[in-house]
mmCIF file of C-alpha atoms in Angstrom:
data_model
loop_
_atom_site.group_PDB
_atom_site.id
_atom_site.type_symbol
_atom_site.label_atom_id
_atom_site.label_comp_id
_atom_site.label_asym_id
_atom_site.label_seq_id
_atom_site.Cartn_x
_atom_site.Cartn_y
_atom_site.Cartn_z
ATOM 1 C CA MET A 1 48.934 -15.285 -11.669
ATOM 2 C CA ILE A 2 49.988 -15.723 -8.039
ATOM 3 C CA VAL A 3 52.996 -17.581 -6.662
ATOM 4 C CA VAL A 4 52.834 -19.180 -3.215
ATOM 5 C CA GLY A 5 55.851 -21.179 -2.055
ATOM 6 C CA ASN A 6 57.141 -22.797 -5.229
ATOM 7 C CA LYS A 7 53.702 -23.206 -6.795
ATOM 8 C CA SER A 8 52.031 -20.798 -9.189
ATOM 9 C CA TYR A 9 48.315 -20.472 -9.765
ATOM 10 C CA GLU A 10 46.150 -18.800 -12.348
ATOM 11 C CA VAL A 11 42.663 -17.436 -11.645
ATOM 12 C CA LEU A 12 40.102 -19.363 -13.725
ATOM 13 C CA LYS A 13 36.972 -17.854 -12.200
ATOM 14 C CA ASP A 14 36.318 -14.827 -10.032
ATOM 15 C CA HIS A 15 32.656 -14.766 -9.001
ATOM 16 C CA ARG A 16 31.437 -11.539 -7.358
ATOM 17 C CA ASN A 17 34.988 -10.257 -6.820
ATOM 18 C CA GLY A 18 35.820 -13.141 -4.507
ATOM 19 C CA TRP A 19 39.498 -13.157 -5.484
ATOM 20 C CA ASN A 20 41.651 -11.416 -2.869
ATOM 21 C CA PRO A 21 45.375 -12.252 -3.220
ATOM 22 C CA GLU A 22 46.304 -11.021 0.264
ATOM 23 C CA ALA A 23 43.603 -13.087 1.973
ATOM 24 C CA PHE A 24 44.573 -16.099 -0.149
ATOM 25 C CA ARG A 25 48.236 -15.833 0.900
ATOM 26 C CA GLU A 26 47.201 -15.588 4.564
ATOM 27 C CA ARG A 27 44.891 -18.623 4.393
ATOM 28 C CA TYR A 28 47.032 -20.801 2.121
ATOM 29 C CA SER A 29 48.458 -23.950 3.688
ATOM 30 C CA GLU A 30 51.024 -26.424 2.340
ATOM 31 C CA VAL A 31 48.311 -29.090 2.460
ATOM 32 C CA LEU A 32 46.880 -27.458 -0.676
ATOM 33 C CA ASP A 33 50.131 -28.001 -2.637
ATOM 34 C CA ARG A 34 49.000 -31.434 -3.797
ATOM 35 C CA TYR A 35 45.839 -30.189 -5.545
ATOM 36 C CA ASP A 36 45.506 -29.051 -9.161
ATOM 37 C CA TYR A 37 42.663 -26.597 -8.406
ATOM 38 C CA ILE A 38 41.738 -24.535 -5.372
ATOM 39 C CA VAL A 39 38.303 -23.090 -4.659
ATOM 40 C CA GLY A 40 38.077 -20.181 -2.273
ATOM 41 C CA ASP A 41 34.685 -19.102 -0.978
ATOM 42 C CA TRP A 42 33.661 -16.352 1.397
ATOM 43 C CA GLY A 43 31.215 -16.863 4.238
ATOM 44 C CA TYR A 44 30.772 -14.598 7.252
ATOM 45 C CA ASN A 45 33.796 -12.528 6.091
ATOM 46 C CA GLN A 46 36.058 -15.582 6.272
ATOM 47 C CA LEU A 47 37.836 -17.240 3.355
ATOM 48 C CA ARG A 48 37.597 -21.026 3.110
ATOM 49 C CA LEU A 49 39.893 -22.946 0.752
ATOM 50 C CA LYS A 50 39.265 -26.403 -0.703
ATOM 51 C CA GLY A 51 41.470 -28.347 -3.105
ATOM 52 C CA PHE A 52 40.462 -30.458 -6.096
ATOM 53 C CA TYR A 53 42.387 -32.791 -8.397
ATOM 54 C CA ARG A 54 42.239 -32.939 -12.190
ATOM 55 C CA ASP A 55 39.636 -35.436 -13.416
ATOM 56 C CA ASN A 56 42.126 -38.120 -14.496
ATOM 57 C CA HIS A 57 44.233 -38.017 -11.315
ATOM 58 C CA PRO A 58 44.944 -41.613 -10.185
ATOM 59 C CA LYS A 59 44.517 -41.000 -6.436
ATOM 60 C CA ALA A 60 41.510 -38.675 -6.615
ATOM 61 C CA ALA A 61 38.178 -39.592 -5.077
ATOM 62 C CA LYS A 62 35.191 -38.673 -7.230
ATOM 63 C CA ASP A 63 34.110 -35.842 -4.919
ATOM 64 C CA SER A 64 37.568 -34.235 -5.001
ATOM 65 C CA THR A 65 37.893 -33.912 -8.795
ATOM 66 C CA PHE A 66 37.477 -30.889 -11.045
ATOM 67 C CA SER A 67 34.156 -32.155 -12.412
ATOM 68 C CA SER A 68 32.667 -32.256 -8.898
ATOM 69 C CA MET A 69 33.737 -28.688 -8.109
ATOM 70 C CA SER A 70 30.397 -27.176 -9.165
ATOM 71 C CA ASP A 71 28.618 -29.650 -6.840
ATOM 72 C CA TYR A 72 30.813 -28.450 -3.975
ATOM 73 C CA ILE A 73 30.063 -24.801 -4.744
ATOM 74 C CA ASN A 74 26.311 -25.464 -4.983
ATOM 75 C CA GLU A 75 26.060 -27.694 -1.900
ATOM 76 C CA TYR A 76 28.634 -26.445 0.590
ATOM 77 C CA CYS A 77 29.098 -22.740 -0.151
ATOM 78 C CA ASN A 78 26.630 -20.086 0.929
ATOM 79 C CA PHE A 79 24.130 -19.365 -1.845
ATOM 80 C CA GLY A 80 25.436 -16.665 -4.169
ATOM 81 C CA CYS A 81 28.643 -16.185 -2.180
ATOM 82 C CA ALA A 82 31.734 -14.602 -3.639
ATOM 83 C CA HIS A 83 34.191 -17.289 -4.686
ATOM 84 C CA PHE A 84 37.097 -18.000 -7.000
ATOM 85 C CA VAL A 85 38.766 -20.947 -8.711
ATOM 86 C CA LEU A 86 42.528 -21.208 -9.148
ATOM 87 C CA GLN A 87 44.390 -23.655 -11.358
ATOM 88 C CA LYS A 88 47.939 -24.729 -10.574
ATOM 89 C CA THR A 89 50.193 -23.952 -13.509
ATOM 90 C CA LYS A 90 53.675 -25.285 -12.746
ATOM 91 C CA GLU A 91 56.312 -24.971 -10.083
ATOM 92 C CA HIS A 92 57.709 -21.473 -9.759
ATOM 93 C CA LYS A 93 61.082 -22.350 -11.316
ATOM 94 C CA ASP A 94 59.290 -23.344 -14.560
ATOM 95 C CA VAL A 95 56.998 -20.308 -14.721
ATOM 96 C CA LYS A 96 59.229 -18.119 -16.923
ATOM 97 C CA GLU A 97 59.735 -20.963 -19.433
ATOM 98 C CA ARG A 98 56.028 -21.624 -19.557
ATOM 99 C CA GLU A 99 55.079 -17.974 -20.009
ATOM 100 C CA SER A 100 57.460 -17.465 -22.901
ATOM 101 C CA LYS A 101 56.600 -20.759 -24.574
ATOM 102 C CA ASP A 102 52.948 -21.452 -23.803
ATOM 103 C CA SER A 103 51.331 -18.113 -22.963
ATOM 104 C CA SER A 104 48.707 -18.296 -25.699
ATOM 105 C CA GLU A 105 48.053 -22.006 -25.066
ATOM 106 C CA GLY A 106 47.616 -21.425 -21.312
ATOM 107 C CA LYS A 107 45.096 -18.653 -21.891
ATOM 108 C CA GLU A 108 43.081 -20.897 -24.200
ATOM 109 C CA MET A 109 43.082 -23.700 -21.625
ATOM 110 C CA ALA A 110 41.990 -21.283 -18.901
ATOM 111 C CA LYS A 111 39.130 -20.037 -21.072
ATOM 112 C CA GLU A 112 38.019 -23.622 -21.766
ATOM 113 C CA SER A 113 38.102 -24.446 -18.059
ATOM 114 C CA GLU A 114 36.156 -21.298 -17.215
ATOM 115 C CA VAL A 115 33.503 -22.229 -19.752
ATOM 116 C CA GLU A 116 33.185 -25.633 -18.078
ATOM 117 C CA THR A 117 32.605 -24.071 -14.660
ATOM 118 C CA GLU A 118 30.128 -21.446 -15.834
ATOM 119 C CA PRO A 119 26.477 -22.504 -16.206
ATOM 120 C CA LYS A 120 25.149 -22.623 -19.723
ATOM 121 C CA ALA A 121 21.603 -21.611 -20.594
ATOM 122 C CA ASN A 122 19.167 -24.434 -21.197
ATOM 123 C CA LYS A 123 17.196 -23.436 -24.288
ATOM 124 C CA ASP A 124 14.532 -26.103 -23.761
ATOM 125 C CA ASN A 125 12.992 -24.547 -20.679
ATOM 126 C CA GLY A 126 14.383 -20.999 -20.877
ATOM 127 C CA SER A 127 16.282 -21.503 -17.632
ATOM 128 C CA ASP A 128 19.774 -20.177 -16.938
ATOM 129 C CA LYS A 129 20.628 -23.468 -15.251
ATOM 130 C CA PRO A 130 22.450 -26.147 -17.224
ATOM 131 C CA HIS A 131 20.750 -29.396 -18.148
ATOM 132 C CA LYS A 132 23.305 -31.262 -16.022
ATOM 133 C CA GLU A 133 22.091 -29.447 -12.928
ATOM 134 C CA SER A 134 18.689 -31.109 -13.193
ATOM 135 C CA ARG A 135 20.446 -34.493 -12.989
ATOM 136 C CA GLU A 136 22.406 -33.247 -9.977
ATOM 137 C CA HIS A 137 19.201 -32.133 -8.275
ATOM 138 C CA ARG A 138 17.603 -35.479 -9.094
ATOM 139 C CA SER A 139 20.544 -37.260 -7.506
ATOM 140 C CA GLN A 140 20.306 -35.036 -4.415
ATOM 141 C CA ARG A 141 16.562 -35.664 -4.183
ATOM 142 C CA GLU A 142 17.062 -39.445 -4.487
ATOM 143 C CA HIS A 143 19.718 -39.316 -1.782
ATOM 144 C CA ARG A 144 17.414 -37.279 0.482
ATOM 145 C CA ASP A 145 14.457 -39.580 -0.230
ATOM 146 C CA GLY A 146 16.617 -42.606 0.616
ATOM 147 C CA LYS A 147 17.568 -41.067 3.955
ATOM 148 C CA GLU A 148 13.925 -40.294 4.716
ATOM 149 C CA SER A 149 12.792 -43.826 3.885
ATOM 150 C CA ARG A 150 15.540 -45.333 6.060
ATOM 151 C CA ARG A 151 14.533 -43.000 8.897
ATOM 152 C CA GLU A 152 10.889 -44.033 8.490
ATOM 153 C CA GLN A 153 11.902 -47.683 8.582
ATOM 154 C CA ARG A 154 13.882 -47.159 11.790
ATOM 155 C CA GLU A 155 11.029 -45.211 13.384
ATOM 156 C CA GLY A 156 8.550 -47.858 12.287
ATOM 157 C CA LYS A 157 10.661 -50.594 13.899
ATOM 158 C CA THR A 158 10.970 -48.502 17.054
ATOM 159 C CA HIS A 159 7.194 -47.993 17.249
ATOM 160 C CA LYS A 160 6.529 -51.713 16.668
ATOM 161 C CA SER A 161 8.994 -52.777 19.356
ATOM 162 C CA THR A 162 7.451 -50.406 21.908
ATOM 163 C CA HIS A 163 3.923 -51.776 21.407
#
């Protein structure tokens, strides 16, 4: 657990030893206080932090929720980069109460969250990628194909107008 300001965070995932408390403290900004989760990823020896809300947060956009975190890691982080995921626990003044009262419950919740962020093996095709990822790739492909078709339409109109 790490405390920054009056917020405390627990490490849910540490991929390739990406968690570095000193670097996190240096990079942390008060803007991140509002988020329930923070992803830190390393690229070119620089730590980048991005906040995410819990899935049922009333003001959260779809791409800034916990369930879209794996999309962010796959699309915006360098492939295979070291990264970590932190979950906000409670404000620092409530930490001692929480630890004494809910320590076993918190660990179980952290394990459940970690399982959600880790890929599960797909037994159907022997792949290590989850079945959900194929839907994500399909969505990305459809988005890319839509952009290409719109570009072709624009180029086609441009060629017709020049002739």
